[in-house]
Coordinates of C-alpha atoms and ligand atoms in Angstrom, one line a residue:
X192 CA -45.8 9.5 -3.4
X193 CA -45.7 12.0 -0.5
X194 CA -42.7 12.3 1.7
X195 CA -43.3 13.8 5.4
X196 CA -40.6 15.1 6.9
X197 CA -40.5 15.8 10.8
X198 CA -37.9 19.4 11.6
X199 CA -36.7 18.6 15.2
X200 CA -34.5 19.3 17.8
X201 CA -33.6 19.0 21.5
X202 CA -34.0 22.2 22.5
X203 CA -36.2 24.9 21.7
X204 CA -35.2 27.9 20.1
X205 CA -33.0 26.3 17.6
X206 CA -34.6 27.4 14.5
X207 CA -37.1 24.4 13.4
X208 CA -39.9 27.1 12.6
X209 CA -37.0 29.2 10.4
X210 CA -35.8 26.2 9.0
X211 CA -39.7 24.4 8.2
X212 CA -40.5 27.4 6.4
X213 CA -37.2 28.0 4.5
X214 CA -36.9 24.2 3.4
X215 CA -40.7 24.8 2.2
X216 CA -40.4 27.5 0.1
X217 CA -37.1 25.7 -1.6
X218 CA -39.2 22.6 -2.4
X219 CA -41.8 24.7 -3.5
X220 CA -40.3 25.4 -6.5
X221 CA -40.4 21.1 -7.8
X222 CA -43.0 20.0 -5.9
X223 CA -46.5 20.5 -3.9
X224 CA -45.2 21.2 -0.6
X225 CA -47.4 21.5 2.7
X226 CA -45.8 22.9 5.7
X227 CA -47.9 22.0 9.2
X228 CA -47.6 23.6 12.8
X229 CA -47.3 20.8 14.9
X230 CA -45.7 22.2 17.6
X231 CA -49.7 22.1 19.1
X232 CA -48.0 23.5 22.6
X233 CA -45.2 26.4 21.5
X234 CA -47.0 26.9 18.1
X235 CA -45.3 30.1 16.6
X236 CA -45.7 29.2 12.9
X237 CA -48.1 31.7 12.5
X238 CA -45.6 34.4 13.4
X239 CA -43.4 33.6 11.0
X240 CA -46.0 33.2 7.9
X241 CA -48.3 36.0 8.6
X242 CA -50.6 33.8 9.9
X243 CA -51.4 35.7 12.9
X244 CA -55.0 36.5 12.4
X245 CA -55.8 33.0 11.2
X246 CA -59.4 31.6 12.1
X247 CA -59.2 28.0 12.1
X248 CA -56.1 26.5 12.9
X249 CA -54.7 22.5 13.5
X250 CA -56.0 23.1 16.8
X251 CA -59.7 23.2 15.7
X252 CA -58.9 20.0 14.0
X253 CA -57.7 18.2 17.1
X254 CA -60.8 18.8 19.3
X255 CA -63.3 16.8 18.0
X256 CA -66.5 19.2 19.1
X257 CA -65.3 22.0 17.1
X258 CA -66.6 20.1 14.1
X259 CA -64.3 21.8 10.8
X260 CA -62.7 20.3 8.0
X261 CA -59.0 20.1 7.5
X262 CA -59.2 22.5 4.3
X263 CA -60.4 24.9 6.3
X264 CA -57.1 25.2 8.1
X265 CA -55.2 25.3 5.0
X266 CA -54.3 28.8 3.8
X267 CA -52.1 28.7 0.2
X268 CA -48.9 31.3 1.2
X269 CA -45.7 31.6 -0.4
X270 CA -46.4 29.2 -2.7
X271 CA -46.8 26.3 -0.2
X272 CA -50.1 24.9 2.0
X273 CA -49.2 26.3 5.2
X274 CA -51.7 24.4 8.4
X275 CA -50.7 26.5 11.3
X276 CA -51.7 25.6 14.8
X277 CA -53.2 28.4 17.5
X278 CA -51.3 29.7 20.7
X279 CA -54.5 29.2 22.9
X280 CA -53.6 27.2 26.3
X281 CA -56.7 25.9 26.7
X282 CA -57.0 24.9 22.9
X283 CA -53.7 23.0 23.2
X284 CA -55.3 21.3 26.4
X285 CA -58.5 20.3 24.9
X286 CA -56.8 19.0 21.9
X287 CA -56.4 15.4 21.3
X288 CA -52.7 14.7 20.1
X289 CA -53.3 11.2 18.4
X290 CA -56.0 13.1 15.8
X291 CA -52.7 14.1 14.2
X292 CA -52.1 10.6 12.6
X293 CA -55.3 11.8 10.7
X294 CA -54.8 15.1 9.5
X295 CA -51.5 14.1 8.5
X296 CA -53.3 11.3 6.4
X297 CA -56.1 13.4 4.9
X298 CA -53.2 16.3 3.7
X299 CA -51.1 13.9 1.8
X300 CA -53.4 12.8 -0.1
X301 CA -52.7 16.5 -1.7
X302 CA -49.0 16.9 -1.5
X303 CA -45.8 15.8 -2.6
X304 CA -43.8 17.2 0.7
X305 CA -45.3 17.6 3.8
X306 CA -43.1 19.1 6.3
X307 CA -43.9 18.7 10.2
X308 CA -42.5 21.7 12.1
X309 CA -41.7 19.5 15.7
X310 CA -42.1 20.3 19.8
X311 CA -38.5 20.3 20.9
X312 CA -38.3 18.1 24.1
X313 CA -39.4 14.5 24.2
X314 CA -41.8 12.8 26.2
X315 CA -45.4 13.6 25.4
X316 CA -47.8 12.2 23.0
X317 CA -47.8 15.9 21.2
X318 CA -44.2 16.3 21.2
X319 CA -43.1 12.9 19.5
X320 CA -46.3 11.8 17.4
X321 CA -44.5 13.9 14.4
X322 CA -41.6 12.1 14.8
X323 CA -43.7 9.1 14.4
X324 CA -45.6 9.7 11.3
X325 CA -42.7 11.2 9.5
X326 CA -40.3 9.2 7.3
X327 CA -37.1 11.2 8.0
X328 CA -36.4 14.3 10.3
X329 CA -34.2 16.7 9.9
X330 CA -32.3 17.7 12.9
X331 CA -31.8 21.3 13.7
X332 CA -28.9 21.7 15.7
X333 CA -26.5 24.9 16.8
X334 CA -22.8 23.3 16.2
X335 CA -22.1 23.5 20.1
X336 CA -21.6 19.7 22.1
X337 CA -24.7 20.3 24.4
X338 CA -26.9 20.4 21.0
X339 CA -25.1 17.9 19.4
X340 CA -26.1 15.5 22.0
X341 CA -29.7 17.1 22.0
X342 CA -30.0 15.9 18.4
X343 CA -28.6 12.3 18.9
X344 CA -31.1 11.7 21.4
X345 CA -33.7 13.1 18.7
X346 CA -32.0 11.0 16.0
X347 CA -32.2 7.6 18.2
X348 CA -35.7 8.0 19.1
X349 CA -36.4 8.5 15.6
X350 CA -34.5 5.3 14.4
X351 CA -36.3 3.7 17.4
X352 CA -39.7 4.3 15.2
X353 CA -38.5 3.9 11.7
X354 CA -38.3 7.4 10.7
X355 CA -34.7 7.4 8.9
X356 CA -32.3 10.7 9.3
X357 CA -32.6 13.3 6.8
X358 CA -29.3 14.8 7.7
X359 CA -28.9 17.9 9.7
X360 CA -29.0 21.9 9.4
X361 CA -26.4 23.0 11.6
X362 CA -27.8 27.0 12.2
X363 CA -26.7 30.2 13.8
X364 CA -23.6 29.3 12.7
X365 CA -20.7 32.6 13.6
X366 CA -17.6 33.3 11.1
X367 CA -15.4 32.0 13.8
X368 CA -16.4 28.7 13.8
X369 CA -14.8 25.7 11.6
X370 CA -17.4 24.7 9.1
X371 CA -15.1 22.0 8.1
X372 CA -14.9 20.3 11.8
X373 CA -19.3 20.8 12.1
X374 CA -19.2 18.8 8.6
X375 CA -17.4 16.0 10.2
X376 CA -18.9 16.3 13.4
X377 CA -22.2 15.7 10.8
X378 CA -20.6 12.5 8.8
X379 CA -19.5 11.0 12.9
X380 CA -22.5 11.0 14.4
X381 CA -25.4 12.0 11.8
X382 CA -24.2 9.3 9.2
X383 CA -22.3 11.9 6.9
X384 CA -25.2 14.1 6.3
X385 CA -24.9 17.7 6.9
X386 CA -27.7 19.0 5.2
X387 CA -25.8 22.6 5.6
X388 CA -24.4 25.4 8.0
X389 CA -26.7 28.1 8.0
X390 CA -25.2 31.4 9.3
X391 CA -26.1 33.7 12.1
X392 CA -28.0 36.5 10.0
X393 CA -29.7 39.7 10.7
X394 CA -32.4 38.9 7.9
X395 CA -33.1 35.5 9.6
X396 CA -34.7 37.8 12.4
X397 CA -35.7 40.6 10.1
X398 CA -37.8 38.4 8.6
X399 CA -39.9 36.9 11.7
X400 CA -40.6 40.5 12.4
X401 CA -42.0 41.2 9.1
X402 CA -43.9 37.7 9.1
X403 CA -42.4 36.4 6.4
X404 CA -40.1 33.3 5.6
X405 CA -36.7 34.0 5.1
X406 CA -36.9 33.2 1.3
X407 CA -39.6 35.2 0.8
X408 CA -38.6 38.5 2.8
X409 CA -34.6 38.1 2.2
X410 CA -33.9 35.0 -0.9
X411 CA -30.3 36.8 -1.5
X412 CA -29.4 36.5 2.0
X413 CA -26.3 34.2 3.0
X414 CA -28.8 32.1 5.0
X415 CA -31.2 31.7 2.1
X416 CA -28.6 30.4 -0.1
X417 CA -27.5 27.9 2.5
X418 CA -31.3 26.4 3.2
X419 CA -31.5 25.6 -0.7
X420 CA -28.4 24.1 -0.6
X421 CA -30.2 22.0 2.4
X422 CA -33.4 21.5 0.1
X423 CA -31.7 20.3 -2.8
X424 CA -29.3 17.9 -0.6
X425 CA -33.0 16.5 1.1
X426 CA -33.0 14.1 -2.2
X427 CA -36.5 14.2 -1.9
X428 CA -38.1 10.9 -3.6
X429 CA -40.0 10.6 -6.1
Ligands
ADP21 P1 -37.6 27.1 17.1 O1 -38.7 26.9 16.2 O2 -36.6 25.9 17.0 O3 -38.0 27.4 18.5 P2 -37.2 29.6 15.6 O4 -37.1 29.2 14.2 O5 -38.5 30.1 16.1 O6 -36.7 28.3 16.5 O7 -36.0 30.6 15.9 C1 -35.8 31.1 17.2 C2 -35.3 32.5 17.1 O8 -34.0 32.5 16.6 C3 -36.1 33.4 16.2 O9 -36.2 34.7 16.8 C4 -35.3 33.4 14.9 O10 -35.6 34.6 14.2 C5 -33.9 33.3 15.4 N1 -33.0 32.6 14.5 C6 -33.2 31.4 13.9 N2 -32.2 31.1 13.0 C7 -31.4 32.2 13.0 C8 -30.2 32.6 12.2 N3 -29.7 31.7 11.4 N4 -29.7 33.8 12.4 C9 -30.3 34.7 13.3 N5 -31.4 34.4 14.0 C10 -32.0 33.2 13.9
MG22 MG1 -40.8 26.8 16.6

């Protein structure tokens, strides 16, 4: 049975596209994993998964008229299904949010993971519908108090539809700072589950330069190691 996972935060910036596409390629090696854009009004997927030049995206799929099929937005890279959305203005306007629900549907048919890269704030159709369909987020979170509270907000909005906590990546995480307090600041207000502390890293942005995912373009990098620890802690079912 397939398990869709919404990667959110409060903020933007965070690292839900870095994380989406790390957690991806982990899974990848168990299971059938599809990884979607649905940040339909920031997408940047595409950047990071060499994407760039795609023709059909899951903007085509959200406006009606444009009349394509949802394998034709799927492009096999890195060993995963990777759906990623266009950065057209006027696509994102003319698209119709709630056609989500079924393109969402239609892919796990086909997949053992899907993973829903998020919009950061709250408050439109577009930016909570993945937290909606999913079954647990993962919270992306810098371990600073302004995106602690970012991510509780996320967390209780969630809850308030079902979708169950995940746990939480804590990234961009500096030498100086006290793993051992984020982990409990994880267990006090995220239930105990700190997926992992991913570190500030040179290869995280070497990577989205060379439009690849981290574990593709850097897999003995610091960072690397600490998204498979997240994957593996994800207890994905079965
Ligand atoms: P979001 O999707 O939440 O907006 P991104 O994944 O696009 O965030 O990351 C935002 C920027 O931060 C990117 O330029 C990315 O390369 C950089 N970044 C993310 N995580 C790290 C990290 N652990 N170390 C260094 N740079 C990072
Ligand atoms: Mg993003």
């Amino acid at each position: 049975m397939v398990e869709a996972f919404a990667v959110a935060s409060g903020k933007g910036g965070t690292g839900k596209t870095t994380s989406t596409l790390a957690l991806g390629m982990a899974l990848a090696t168990e299971y059938d994993v599809t990884v979607i854009d649905a940040d339909t009004g920031m997408a940047n997927l595409l950047f990071h998964a060499g994407l760039d030049d795609a023709d059909v995206t899951l903007h085509d799929l959200l406006i009606e008229e444009r009349d394509v099929q949802v394998e034709d937005a799927v492009y096999e890279r890195f060993g995963m299904s990777v759906v990623p959305c266009g950065t057209s203005l006027a696509s994102f306007e003319a698209a119709d949010p709630a056609r989500l629900r079924d393109v969402v549907a239609e892919l796990a048919h086909d997949t053992d993971v899907l993973l829903l890269d998020s919009p950061a704030a709250l408050g439109s159709k577009s930016a909570v519908l993945p937290i909606v369909l999913a079954d647990r987020i993962v919270v992306v979170l810098q371990p600073t108090v302004p995106s602690l509270s970012d991510g509780l907000k996320v967390q209780e909005y969630a809850h308030s539809y079902g979708t169950d906590t995940a746990g939480v990546v804590f990234n961009r995480v500096r030498p100086d700072e006290n793993v051992d307090r984020i982990a409990e600041q994880a267990g006090r207000y995220f239930g105990g589950q700190a997926l992992a502390s991913v570190p500030e890293s040179d290869a995280v942005r070497a990577a989205r330069r060379a439009g690849e995912p981290l574990l593709a373009h850097a897999p003995d990098d610091p960072a690397a190691d600490a998204f498979r620890e997240a994957a593996a802690r994800l207890d994905v079912r079965d």
